[in-house]
Amino acid sequence: MFHRVSVEADLCLLRFIHLLMHVRADKRPLFLRDLNEPLIDHAEGQFFLNEAFKIIMEEVLSNGTDIKQKVCEWKEPEELALLLDLGVRETGEPRDKLLQRVRDVAKYSIKTSHPHFFNQQYGGVDYHSLAGRFLTEALNTNLFTYEVAPVFVLMENEVLRGLRQLVGWTEGDGIFCPGGSTSNMYAMNLARYQRFPQVKSQGVWALPRLSIFTSPESHYSVKKSAAFLGIGLDNVIFVKVDDRGRMIPEDLDEKIELSKSQDAVPFLVSCTSGTTVQGGFDPLEHIADICDKHKLWMHVDACWGGSVLFSKKHRHLMKGVDRANSVAWNPHKMLVAGLQCSALLLKDTTNLLKQCHSANATYLFQQDKFYDVNLDIGDKSVQCSRKVDCLKLWLMWKAVGSTGLEERVDKAFIHARYLVEQMKKREGFQLLSMVISYILHKPDFVNVCFWFVPPSLRGKEGTEDYQEKLAKVAPVIKERMMKQGTMMVGYQPLGNKVNFFRVTVFSPLLSQKDMDFFLDEIERLGKDL
């Protein structure tokens, strides 16, 4: 045993000597370097950054937005891991090798700014917003006190004020959150705290059984939040929706009454403006009447659809939003502010956010500072470190103004309606029958949901295995488009509806030629199925 310990000690000593004698780029051993010198070489670092930025401009912002280039360079996971050489080591690598790694990361990543990236509810690029994102990273500050983030404390307050005005509130509160799911969870936590403030000190054991109401087409974060906050999935009650995915107010009222009769305490209705799949808008005015009747907190998840508030033509979709208690809104989606940019807006003027979330850490939030301590906003958040997410939106808003953002929203609707009209003229494109507005009128929003029926299945809708075969079409087309790199679009089932495509058209880079390409490509990829 003594011999083994001695050998291990010798090995540790050898490793230590190796580290001491490790020669750096300046050819001097580490232990001989002047301790008054910084470890970072600014000249070398800034040269590397300039070279890396050239690669970003070329690979991501030039090639990555060129319709002649691929959306993705598909590789299987094992091959990709080998190509990227992902392991980290004791010694560093030379500049040229690092720059090649930057190029490889750009090459093999999905080009979400590409006009043919239709896969998610984010994409495209706004260069002013991107400049704000670069600047945010370079400044590397934390949005919790005025002393370390004076510019951004004031900027966030102003941007939130502008968003609240669009909702219809002249006063209120708010905060930028790390994603819409967190915004929805904050709203749920605030609603519970307002109703039962003792939960902060005594915990959930001191509360009655609570109930939440939402639609089955609401975002899954409602369920996650209920589980995370200890309310429980069984206490999330789903309200019926119509054929366009919109909550039915009469069923909401009935389910609230039923919940009360079962000795539960309803406290929150979570509405949706712009459901993830169909793009449905819940009837907020009617739901507000019911929330007033039962004295419930009304939250609107407008992460996807909130940007219609910029549009005079389309803001009617959110009529009644001013009656809500809270609104979640993600400008990184339809406005293309860049990930992540997620605001939680509150009508409250009683400082409920801070009351609910504060821990009064004295090493940060001293009350005898030389400036107005109300500008130390960090205790409104459950986070300590909080990234600056307002600059990207502020700079973009400054650049194009509210009218420019309105134009983006209106153009997205025009593209969606053009796409639907073209689908009606082509054989094989079948819009979801449940979305009656597609067939009789126009799409409610910029989500277009459809099946592609290949030639081999046309005219066989009544056969026994039709649905089973149709369900396999979208996954095969998706695999083909990704492996060829031509475009990306998502698919999913919904209720008893088998796999169908959902395309969202909102990027300011899009043109009608891209809509035509989309349809042509679906046909090309699926014609032999």
Short mmCIF file of C-alpha atoms in Angstrom, two decimals:
data_model
loop_
_atom_site.label_atom_id
_atom_site.label_comp_id
_atom_site.label_asym_id
_atom_site.label_seq_id
_atom_site.Cartn_x
_atom_site.Cartn_y
_atom_site.Cartn_z
CA MET A 1 0.00 0.00 0.00
CA PHE A 2 2.86 2.35 0.87
CA HIS A 3 4.45 1.66 -2.51
CA ARG A 4 1.16 2.51 -4.35
CA VAL A 5 0.80 5.81 -2.44
CA SER A 6 4.41 6.67 -3.21
CA VAL A 7 3.92 6.04 -6.93
CA GLU A 8 0.76 8.17 -6.99
CA ALA A 9 2.59 10.98 -5.19
CA ASP A 10 5.41 10.82 -7.73
CA LEU A 11 2.90 11.00 -10.59
CA CYS A 12 1.24 14.06 -9.05
CA LEU A 13 4.63 15.72 -8.66
CA LEU A 14 5.48 15.02 -12.30
CA ARG A 15 2.17 16.51 -13.45
CA PHE A 16 2.83 19.61 -11.32
CA ILE A 17 6.32 20.06 -12.79
CA HIS A 18 4.86 19.61 -16.29
CA LEU A 19 2.34 22.35 -15.66
CA LEU A 20 4.99 24.68 -14.24
CA MET A 21 7.28 24.16 -17.21
CA HIS A 22 4.48 24.40 -19.79
CA VAL A 23 5.73 26.90 -22.36
CA ARG A 24 3.24 29.54 -23.49
CA ALA A 25 3.12 31.35 -26.84
CA ASP A 26 5.80 33.80 -25.67
CA LYS A 27 8.24 30.85 -25.13
CA ARG A 28 8.59 31.51 -21.38
CA PRO A 29 7.65 28.89 -18.80
CA LEU A 30 4.48 29.76 -16.92
CA PHE A 31 6.22 30.04 -13.56
CA LEU A 32 8.77 32.53 -14.98
CA ARG A 33 6.13 34.95 -16.26
CA ASP A 34 5.83 38.31 -14.53
CA LEU A 35 2.80 38.06 -12.25
CA ASN A 36 2.09 41.71 -13.02
CA GLU A 37 1.32 40.80 -16.63
CA PRO A 38 -2.23 39.79 -17.61
CA LEU A 39 -2.84 36.25 -18.81
CA ILE A 40 -4.89 37.56 -21.73
CA ASP A 41 -3.01 39.03 -24.68
CA HIS A 42 -5.33 41.77 -25.93
CA ALA A 43 -3.65 42.17 -29.30
CA GLU A 44 -3.80 38.45 -30.03
CA GLY A 45 -7.35 38.16 -28.67
CA GLN A 46 -8.66 41.05 -30.73
CA PHE A 47 -6.96 39.73 -33.88
CA PHE A 48 -8.60 36.35 -33.30
CA LEU A 49 -11.97 38.02 -32.74
CA ASN A 50 -11.68 39.99 -35.98
CA GLU A 51 -10.83 36.83 -37.93
CA ALA A 52 -13.67 34.91 -36.26
CA PHE A 53 -16.06 37.71 -37.10
CA LYS A 54 -15.07 37.48 -40.77
CA ILE A 55 -16.03 33.81 -40.70
CA ILE A 56 -19.35 34.63 -39.04
CA MET A 57 -20.08 37.24 -41.70
CA GLU A 58 -19.21 34.83 -44.50
CA GLU A 59 -20.65 31.53 -43.28
CA VAL A 60 -23.64 32.65 -41.19
CA LEU A 61 -24.77 36.01 -42.54
CA SER A 62 -23.79 35.71 -46.21
CA ASN A 63 -23.96 32.02 -47.11
CA GLY A 64 -26.49 31.41 -44.36
CA THR A 65 -29.05 33.77 -45.91
CA ASP A 66 -28.39 32.85 -49.56
CA ILE A 67 -31.20 30.80 -51.11
CA LYS A 68 -28.61 29.13 -53.34
CA GLN A 69 -26.93 27.68 -50.26
CA LYS A 70 -28.13 24.86 -48.01
CA VAL A 71 -30.19 25.38 -44.87
CA CYS A 72 -28.30 22.54 -43.20
CA GLU A 73 -25.31 20.29 -43.84
CA TRP A 74 -26.74 17.10 -42.38
CA LYS A 75 -24.41 14.63 -40.65
CA GLU A 76 -25.26 11.65 -38.47
CA PRO A 77 -24.41 12.27 -34.78
CA GLU A 78 -21.37 9.95 -34.67
CA GLU A 79 -19.86 11.46 -37.83
CA LEU A 80 -20.57 15.02 -36.65
CA ALA A 81 -18.91 14.40 -33.28
CA LEU A 82 -15.77 13.15 -35.06
CA LEU A 83 -15.72 16.07 -37.50
CA LEU A 84 -15.97 18.61 -34.69
CA ASP A 85 -13.44 16.88 -32.41
CA LEU A 86 -15.47 17.94 -29.39
CA GLY A 87 -13.18 16.74 -26.60
CA VAL A 88 -11.30 19.28 -24.46
CA ARG A 89 -7.65 18.82 -23.47
CA GLU A 90 -5.00 20.06 -21.06
CA THR A 91 -3.16 22.12 -23.65
CA GLY A 92 -4.54 24.80 -25.90
CA GLU A 93 -4.62 24.92 -29.68
CA PRO A 94 -3.03 27.39 -32.14
CA ARG A 95 -5.00 30.21 -33.67
CA ASP A 96 -5.42 28.68 -37.13
CA LYS A 97 -6.88 25.51 -35.70
CA LEU A 98 -9.27 27.50 -33.51
CA LEU A 99 -10.45 29.54 -36.47
CA GLN A 100 -11.09 26.33 -38.38
CA ARG A 101 -13.21 25.19 -35.43
CA VAL A 102 -15.22 28.41 -35.68
CA ARG A 103 -15.74 27.70 -39.38
CA ASP A 104 -16.78 24.10 -38.68
CA VAL A 105 -19.32 25.13 -36.05
CA ALA A 106 -20.83 27.60 -38.51
CA LYS A 107 -20.79 25.11 -41.38
CA TYR A 108 -22.54 22.27 -39.59
CA SER A 109 -25.08 24.36 -37.65
CA ILE A 110 -28.61 24.95 -38.92
CA LYS A 111 -28.88 28.25 -40.78
CA THR A 112 -31.90 29.65 -38.97
CA SER A 113 -31.60 32.97 -40.81
CA HIS A 114 -32.04 31.23 -44.17
CA PRO A 115 -35.27 32.15 -46.02
CA HIS A 116 -36.11 28.44 -46.32
CA PHE A 117 -35.94 27.74 -42.60
CA PHE A 118 -39.62 27.37 -41.69
CA ASN A 119 -39.10 24.91 -38.85
CA GLN A 120 -39.72 27.03 -35.77
CA GLN A 121 -41.34 30.25 -34.60
CA TYR A 122 -38.00 32.02 -34.72
CA GLY A 123 -35.71 32.62 -37.66
CA GLY A 124 -34.60 35.27 -40.09
CA VAL A 125 -32.24 38.03 -39.11
CA ASP A 126 -32.51 41.70 -38.23
CA TYR A 127 -29.08 43.29 -38.42
CA HIS A 128 -29.78 46.07 -35.93
CA SER A 129 -30.99 43.54 -33.40
CA LEU A 130 -27.95 41.39 -34.12
CA ALA A 131 -25.70 44.37 -33.44
CA GLY A 132 -27.49 44.72 -30.11
CA ARG A 133 -26.83 41.06 -29.37
CA PHE A 134 -23.13 41.44 -30.17
CA LEU A 135 -22.93 44.54 -27.99
CA THR A 136 -24.75 42.79 -25.14
CA GLU A 137 -22.21 39.95 -25.21
CA ALA A 138 -19.24 42.32 -25.37
CA LEU A 139 -20.44 44.40 -22.41
CA ASN A 140 -21.15 41.23 -20.40
CA THR A 141 -23.09 42.75 -17.55
CA ASN A 142 -25.79 41.54 -15.19
CA LEU A 143 -29.17 43.20 -15.10
CA PHE A 144 -29.76 43.32 -11.37
CA THR A 145 -28.51 46.66 -10.03
CA TYR A 146 -28.23 50.17 -11.43
CA GLU A 147 -24.59 50.38 -10.40
CA VAL A 148 -23.48 47.59 -12.78
CA ALA A 149 -26.10 48.12 -15.53
CA PRO A 150 -27.23 51.76 -15.49
CA VAL A 151 -27.95 51.94 -19.23
CA PHE A 152 -29.88 48.70 -19.31
CA VAL A 153 -31.97 49.26 -16.18
CA LEU A 154 -33.33 52.44 -17.75
CA MET A 155 -33.59 50.85 -21.20
CA GLU A 156 -35.50 47.79 -19.99
CA ASN A 157 -37.97 50.01 -18.14
CA GLU A 158 -38.58 52.06 -21.29
CA VAL A 159 -38.96 49.07 -23.61
CA LEU A 160 -41.39 47.41 -21.18
CA ARG A 161 -43.34 50.66 -20.99
CA GLY A 162 -43.60 50.71 -24.79
CA LEU A 163 -44.84 47.12 -24.90
CA ARG A 164 -47.39 47.79 -22.13
CA GLN A 165 -48.76 50.75 -24.07
CA LEU A 166 -49.43 48.44 -27.02
CA VAL A 167 -51.37 46.16 -24.66
CA GLY A 168 -53.38 49.19 -23.57
CA TRP A 169 -51.94 49.88 -20.12
CA THR A 170 -50.69 53.31 -19.08
CA GLU A 171 -49.15 51.90 -15.89
CA GLY A 172 -47.79 48.57 -14.78
CA ASP A 173 -44.69 46.48 -14.30
CA GLY A 174 -42.74 43.81 -16.10
CA ILE A 175 -39.48 42.01 -16.62
CA PHE A 176 -37.57 40.24 -19.37
CA CYS A 177 -37.43 36.50 -18.72
CA PRO A 178 -35.28 33.67 -20.13
CA GLY A 179 -38.00 32.46 -22.49
CA GLY A 180 -41.77 32.44 -22.69
CA SER A 181 -42.05 29.32 -20.54
CA THR A 182 -40.48 31.22 -17.66
CA SER A 183 -42.80 34.18 -18.29
CA ASN A 184 -45.79 31.84 -18.03
CA MET A 185 -44.42 30.32 -14.83
CA TYR A 186 -43.86 33.77 -13.32
CA ALA A 187 -47.46 34.70 -14.11
CA MET A 188 -48.72 31.54 -12.40
CA ASN A 189 -46.54 32.18 -9.36
CA LEU A 190 -47.68 35.81 -9.13
CA ALA A 191 -51.35 34.86 -9.43
CA ARG A 192 -50.97 32.36 -6.60
CA TYR A 193 -49.01 34.79 -4.43
CA GLN A 194 -51.57 37.55 -4.88
CA ARG A 195 -54.33 35.20 -3.78
CA PHE A 196 -52.35 33.42 -1.05
CA PRO A 197 -49.34 35.54 0.01
CA GLN A 198 -48.60 33.10 2.84
CA VAL A 199 -47.29 30.61 0.28
CA LYS A 200 -43.97 32.46 0.21
CA SER A 201 -43.23 31.73 3.86
CA GLN A 202 -45.35 28.69 4.66
CA GLY A 203 -45.20 26.74 1.41
CA VAL A 204 -47.84 24.81 -0.48
CA TRP A 205 -48.90 22.73 2.54
CA ALA A 206 -50.72 25.81 3.86
CA LEU A 207 -52.86 26.17 0.73
CA PRO A 208 -56.10 24.58 -0.41
CA ARG A 209 -56.17 22.53 -3.61
CA LEU A 210 -55.81 25.02 -6.44
CA SER A 211 -56.99 24.74 -10.04
CA ILE A 212 -55.82 26.30 -13.30
CA PHE A 213 -57.75 26.55 -16.57
CA THR A 214 -56.29 26.53 -20.06
CA SER A 215 -56.94 25.03 -23.47
CA PRO A 216 -55.53 21.71 -24.70
CA GLU A 217 -53.75 23.70 -27.43
CA SER A 218 -51.98 26.00 -24.97
CA HIS A 219 -48.22 25.77 -24.62
CA TYR A 220 -46.90 22.83 -22.63
CA SER A 221 -45.20 25.25 -20.23
CA VAL A 222 -48.55 25.68 -18.45
CA LYS A 223 -48.37 22.04 -17.38
CA LYS A 224 -44.67 22.27 -16.58
CA SER A 225 -45.23 25.36 -14.45
CA ALA A 226 -48.03 23.68 -12.51
CA ALA A 227 -45.77 20.72 -11.80
CA PHE A 228 -42.76 22.88 -10.91
CA LEU A 229 -44.75 25.12 -8.54
CA GLY A 230 -46.30 22.18 -6.71
CA ILE A 231 -49.83 22.79 -8.00
CA GLY A 232 -49.88 19.48 -9.83
CA LEU A 233 -50.74 18.33 -13.34
CA ASP A 234 -54.05 16.91 -12.15
CA ASN A 235 -55.15 20.43 -11.25
CA VAL A 236 -54.62 21.81 -14.76
CA ILE A 237 -58.12 21.69 -16.26
CA PHE A 238 -58.45 21.76 -20.02
CA VAL A 239 -61.25 23.79 -21.56
CA LYS A 240 -62.81 22.71 -24.85
CA VAL A 241 -61.77 24.49 -28.03
CA ASP A 242 -63.56 25.13 -31.30
CA ASP A 243 -62.40 23.86 -34.68
CA ARG A 244 -59.89 26.70 -34.93
CA GLY A 245 -58.26 25.87 -31.61
CA ARG A 246 -59.86 28.71 -29.63
CA MET A 247 -61.07 28.29 -26.08
CA ILE A 248 -64.87 28.06 -25.70
CA PRO A 249 -65.89 30.54 -22.95
CA GLU A 250 -69.10 28.69 -22.03
CA ASP A 251 -67.13 25.53 -21.27
CA LEU A 252 -64.64 27.57 -19.24
CA ASP A 253 -67.42 28.93 -17.06
CA GLU A 254 -68.88 25.44 -16.56
CA LYS A 255 -65.52 23.94 -15.63
CA ILE A 256 -64.80 26.70 -13.11
CA GLU A 257 -68.16 26.05 -11.43
CA LEU A 258 -67.49 22.31 -11.43
CA SER A 259 -64.04 22.82 -9.90
CA LYS A 260 -65.53 24.93 -7.11
CA SER A 261 -68.12 22.22 -6.40
CA GLN A 262 -65.27 19.73 -5.98
CA ASP A 263 -63.70 21.84 -3.20
CA ALA A 264 -60.89 23.21 -5.35
CA VAL A 265 -59.99 26.89 -5.51
CA PRO A 266 -59.72 28.24 -9.07
CA PHE A 267 -57.18 31.06 -9.26
CA LEU A 268 -55.85 31.37 -12.84
CA VAL A 269 -57.03 31.22 -16.43
CA SER A 270 -54.18 30.97 -18.93
CA CYS A 271 -55.36 32.10 -22.37
CA THR A 272 -53.40 31.88 -25.60
CA SER A 273 -52.98 34.44 -28.35
CA GLY A 274 -51.40 32.48 -31.17
CA THR A 275 -51.40 28.77 -30.31
CA THR A 276 -48.24 26.93 -31.26
CA VAL A 277 -49.69 24.63 -33.90
CA GLN A 278 -52.84 26.21 -35.36
CA GLY A 279 -52.17 29.83 -34.46
CA GLY A 280 -55.52 30.21 -32.69
CA PHE A 281 -56.47 33.28 -30.64
CA ASP A 282 -58.65 32.72 -27.58
CA PRO A 283 -61.62 35.16 -27.29
CA LEU A 284 -60.09 37.40 -24.62
CA GLU A 285 -63.06 39.73 -24.14
CA HIS A 286 -65.42 36.88 -23.25
CA ILE A 287 -62.82 35.16 -21.08
CA ALA A 288 -62.21 38.44 -19.23
CA ASP A 289 -65.92 38.59 -18.36
CA ILE A 290 -65.68 35.13 -16.84
CA CYS A 291 -62.49 35.96 -14.94
CA ASP A 292 -64.18 39.07 -13.53
CA LYS A 293 -67.22 37.02 -12.54
CA HIS A 294 -65.12 34.45 -10.63
CA LYS A 295 -62.38 36.88 -9.53
CA LEU A 296 -59.60 34.95 -11.26
CA TRP A 297 -56.22 36.11 -12.52
CA MET A 298 -56.27 36.30 -16.32
CA HIS A 299 -52.97 35.56 -18.03
CA VAL A 300 -52.45 35.79 -21.79
CA ASP A 301 -49.69 33.72 -23.33
CA ALA A 302 -49.05 35.91 -26.38
CA CYS A 303 -45.51 34.68 -26.90
CA TRP A 304 -46.28 33.86 -30.52
CA GLY A 305 -49.18 36.15 -31.38
CA GLY A 306 -48.46 39.25 -29.30
CA SER A 307 -46.78 41.09 -32.15
CA VAL A 308 -50.14 41.58 -33.90
CA LEU A 309 -50.54 44.47 -31.43
CA PHE A 310 -48.23 46.48 -33.69
CA SER A 311 -50.68 46.09 -36.59
CA LYS A 312 -53.76 48.25 -37.01
CA LYS A 313 -55.18 45.60 -39.34
CA HIS A 314 -54.70 42.61 -37.08
CA ARG A 315 -54.63 43.78 -33.47
CA HIS A 316 -58.35 42.98 -33.24
CA LEU A 317 -57.26 39.34 -32.79
CA MET A 318 -56.30 40.32 -29.22
CA LYS A 319 -59.33 42.45 -28.43
CA GLY A 320 -59.75 42.47 -24.65
CA VAL A 321 -56.07 41.91 -23.82
CA ASP A 322 -56.07 45.16 -21.83
CA ARG A 323 -58.35 43.45 -19.31
CA ALA A 324 -55.75 40.77 -18.53
CA ASN A 325 -53.57 40.81 -15.41
CA SER A 326 -50.45 39.61 -17.23
CA VAL A 327 -49.18 39.06 -20.76
CA ALA A 328 -46.22 37.00 -21.98
CA TRP A 329 -44.76 38.19 -25.29
CA ASN A 330 -41.70 36.98 -27.23
CA PRO A 331 -40.37 39.61 -29.68
CA HIS A 332 -37.73 37.05 -30.70
CA LYS A 333 -40.47 35.27 -32.64
CA MET A 334 -42.52 37.29 -35.10
CA LEU A 335 -40.52 40.51 -34.74
CA VAL A 336 -37.21 38.65 -35.32
CA ALA A 337 -35.45 40.29 -32.38
CA GLY A 338 -33.22 37.23 -31.93
CA LEU A 339 -33.12 34.64 -29.20
CA GLN A 340 -33.89 35.26 -26.54
CA CYS A 341 -36.21 38.20 -26.06
CA SER A 342 -39.17 37.37 -23.82
CA ALA A 343 -41.15 39.93 -21.86
CA LEU A 344 -43.62 39.42 -19.04
CA LEU A 345 -45.94 42.42 -18.78
CA LEU A 346 -48.10 43.18 -15.74
CA LYS A 347 -50.99 45.50 -15.12
CA ASP A 348 -50.06 45.50 -11.41
CA THR A 349 -48.81 48.74 -9.84
CA THR A 350 -48.27 47.42 -6.28
CA ASN A 351 -44.75 46.02 -6.86
CA LEU A 352 -46.12 42.48 -6.80
CA LEU A 353 -43.13 41.10 -8.73
CA LYS A 354 -40.70 42.21 -6.05
CA GLN A 355 -42.94 41.22 -3.16
CA CYS A 356 -43.35 37.74 -4.58
CA HIS A 357 -39.75 37.04 -5.58
CA SER A 358 -37.52 39.15 -3.33
CA ALA A 359 -34.97 37.65 -0.93
CA ASN A 360 -33.41 41.02 0.07
CA ALA A 361 -29.77 39.95 -0.35
CA THR A 362 -27.87 42.67 1.50
CA TYR A 363 -24.65 42.18 -0.45
CA LEU A 364 -26.49 43.39 -3.58
CA PHE A 365 -29.52 45.40 -2.55
CA GLN A 366 -28.21 47.71 0.15
CA GLN A 367 -30.82 50.27 1.13
CA ASP A 368 -28.34 53.09 1.89
CA LYS A 369 -26.90 53.48 -1.61
CA PHE A 370 -26.21 56.94 -3.01
CA TYR A 371 -28.83 56.55 -5.79
CA ASP A 372 -32.51 55.60 -5.94
CA VAL A 373 -32.54 51.95 -4.84
CA ASN A 374 -35.81 51.38 -6.71
CA LEU A 375 -33.56 51.16 -9.77
CA ASP A 376 -32.08 47.94 -8.37
CA ILE A 377 -34.55 45.64 -10.11
CA GLY A 378 -32.84 42.29 -9.52
CA ASP A 379 -35.14 41.19 -6.71
CA LYS A 380 -38.09 41.11 -9.12
CA SER A 381 -36.57 38.00 -10.65
CA VAL A 382 -36.01 34.50 -9.30
CA GLN A 383 -32.62 34.68 -11.02
CA CYS A 384 -29.54 36.38 -9.68
CA SER A 385 -27.59 36.53 -12.93
CA ARG A 386 -29.92 37.90 -15.60
CA LYS A 387 -28.87 38.54 -19.17
CA VAL A 388 -29.61 41.83 -20.92
CA ASP A 389 -32.37 41.06 -23.42
CA CYS A 390 -33.76 44.54 -24.01
CA LEU A 391 -30.96 46.04 -26.12
CA LYS A 392 -31.61 43.90 -29.21
CA LEU A 393 -35.28 44.91 -29.27
CA TRP A 394 -34.58 48.55 -28.41
CA LEU A 395 -32.00 49.00 -31.19
CA MET A 396 -34.24 47.30 -33.76
CA TRP A 397 -37.26 49.38 -32.64
CA LYS A 398 -35.16 52.53 -32.88
CA ALA A 399 -34.01 51.57 -36.38
CA VAL A 400 -37.35 50.74 -38.03
CA GLY A 401 -39.88 52.33 -35.67
CA SER A 402 -43.30 50.99 -34.80
CA THR A 403 -44.37 51.47 -38.42
CA GLY A 404 -41.55 49.23 -39.62
CA LEU A 405 -42.52 46.51 -37.17
CA GLU A 406 -46.16 46.89 -38.23
CA GLU A 407 -45.10 46.39 -41.84
CA ARG A 408 -43.36 43.12 -40.91
CA VAL A 409 -46.49 41.80 -39.21
CA ASP A 410 -48.74 42.77 -42.10
CA LYS A 411 -46.38 41.27 -44.68
CA ALA A 412 -46.33 37.97 -42.79
CA PHE A 413 -50.14 37.77 -43.04
CA ILE A 414 -49.96 38.51 -46.77
CA HIS A 415 -47.44 35.69 -47.29
CA ALA A 416 -49.54 33.23 -45.27
CA ARG A 417 -52.66 34.04 -47.27
CA TYR A 418 -50.77 33.79 -50.55
CA LEU A 419 -49.49 30.37 -49.50
CA VAL A 420 -53.02 29.16 -48.70
CA GLU A 421 -54.39 30.44 -52.03
CA GLN A 422 -51.61 28.68 -53.93
CA MET A 423 -52.25 25.44 -52.02
CA LYS A 424 -55.88 25.52 -53.09
CA LYS A 425 -54.73 25.59 -56.74
CA ARG A 426 -52.41 22.59 -56.42
CA GLU A 427 -53.33 18.95 -56.24
CA GLY A 428 -52.20 17.08 -53.14
CA PHE A 429 -52.23 19.92 -50.62
CA GLN A 430 -54.98 19.39 -48.07
CA LEU A 431 -55.50 22.05 -45.42
CA LEU A 432 -56.68 20.89 -42.00
CA SER A 433 -60.43 20.42 -42.23
CA MET A 434 -60.84 21.60 -38.66
CA VAL A 435 -59.53 25.05 -39.59
CA ILE A 436 -62.67 26.16 -41.42
CA SER A 437 -61.32 29.69 -41.87
CA TYR A 438 -58.62 28.34 -44.20
CA ILE A 439 -61.18 26.92 -46.57
CA LEU A 440 -63.94 29.52 -46.46
CA HIS A 441 -62.00 32.69 -45.78
CA LYS A 442 -58.37 33.32 -44.84
CA PRO A 443 -55.98 31.92 -42.20
CA ASP A 444 -56.41 33.58 -38.80
CA PHE A 445 -52.67 33.94 -38.33
CA VAL A 446 -49.41 33.03 -40.06
CA ASN A 447 -49.53 29.30 -39.21
CA VAL A 448 -50.50 27.19 -42.21
CA CYS A 449 -51.25 23.54 -41.38
CA PHE A 450 -51.64 20.98 -44.13
CA TRP A 451 -51.15 17.43 -45.31
CA PHE A 452 -49.35 16.61 -48.51
CA VAL A 453 -51.17 13.71 -50.14
CA PRO A 454 -48.82 12.00 -52.61
CA PRO A 455 -50.17 10.68 -55.94
CA SER A 456 -50.33 7.10 -54.64
CA LEU A 457 -52.87 8.08 -51.93
CA ARG A 458 -55.08 10.47 -53.87
CA GLY A 459 -58.64 9.26 -54.21
CA LYS A 460 -58.15 6.62 -51.51
CA GLU A 461 -59.30 8.70 -48.53
CA GLY A 462 -61.94 6.14 -47.55
CA THR A 463 -59.66 3.10 -47.48
CA GLU A 464 -58.90 1.34 -44.22
CA ASP A 465 -55.17 2.08 -44.06
CA TYR A 466 -55.31 5.60 -45.54
CA GLN A 467 -54.64 7.44 -42.26
CA GLU A 468 -51.81 5.08 -41.35
CA LYS A 469 -50.12 5.66 -44.71
CA LEU A 470 -50.75 9.42 -44.64
CA ALA A 471 -49.11 9.62 -41.20
CA LYS A 472 -45.84 8.35 -42.71
CA VAL A 473 -45.64 10.95 -45.49
CA ALA A 474 -44.54 14.01 -43.49
CA PRO A 475 -41.69 12.24 -41.62
CA VAL A 476 -40.23 10.91 -44.89
CA ILE A 477 -40.42 14.29 -46.63
CA LYS A 478 -38.84 15.92 -43.56
CA GLU A 479 -35.96 13.43 -43.60
CA ARG A 480 -35.36 14.00 -47.31
CA MET A 481 -35.35 17.79 -47.07
CA MET A 482 -32.90 17.77 -44.18
CA LYS A 483 -30.51 15.27 -45.73
CA GLN A 484 -30.54 17.27 -48.96
CA GLY A 485 -30.38 20.54 -47.00
CA THR A 486 -32.95 22.32 -49.14
CA MET A 487 -35.29 23.60 -46.41
CA MET A 488 -36.77 22.82 -42.99
CA VAL A 489 -40.40 22.72 -41.88
CA GLY A 490 -41.97 21.04 -38.86
CA TYR A 491 -44.67 18.39 -38.62
CA GLN A 492 -46.78 16.95 -35.82
CA PRO A 493 -50.00 15.11 -35.03
CA LEU A 494 -52.81 16.91 -33.19
CA GLY A 495 -55.55 15.07 -31.35
CA ASN A 496 -56.93 12.52 -33.79
CA LYS A 497 -55.22 14.17 -36.76
CA VAL A 498 -52.22 12.24 -38.07
CA ASN A 499 -48.91 13.90 -38.90
CA PHE A 500 -49.27 17.12 -40.87
CA PHE A 501 -46.95 19.99 -41.74
CA ARG A 502 -47.07 23.35 -39.97
CA VAL A 503 -45.32 26.18 -41.77
CA THR A 504 -44.96 29.59 -40.17
CA VAL A 505 -44.15 32.51 -42.46
CA PHE A 506 -42.92 35.64 -40.72
CA SER A 507 -39.27 36.32 -41.56
CA PRO A 508 -38.72 39.75 -43.16
CA LEU A 509 -36.34 38.01 -45.57
CA LEU A 510 -39.19 36.10 -47.22
CA SER A 511 -40.66 36.83 -50.64
CA GLN A 512 -43.46 35.21 -52.65
CA LYS A 513 -40.76 33.36 -54.59
CA ASP A 514 -39.90 31.59 -51.33
CA MET A 515 -43.54 30.59 -50.91
CA ASP A 516 -43.54 29.11 -54.40
CA PHE A 517 -40.27 27.31 -53.71
CA PHE A 518 -41.76 25.82 -50.56
CA LEU A 519 -44.68 24.30 -52.43
CA ASP A 520 -42.52 23.09 -55.31
CA GLU A 521 -40.10 21.45 -52.90
CA ILE A 522 -42.80 19.62 -50.95
CA GLU A 523 -44.11 18.28 -54.26
CA ARG A 524 -40.64 17.26 -55.46
CA LEU A 525 -39.75 15.48 -52.24
CA GLY A 526 -43.06 13.65 -51.92
CA LYS A 527 -44.18 12.84 -55.44
CA ASP A 528 -42.87 9.25 -55.39
CA LEU A 529 -44.28 8.26 -51.99
#
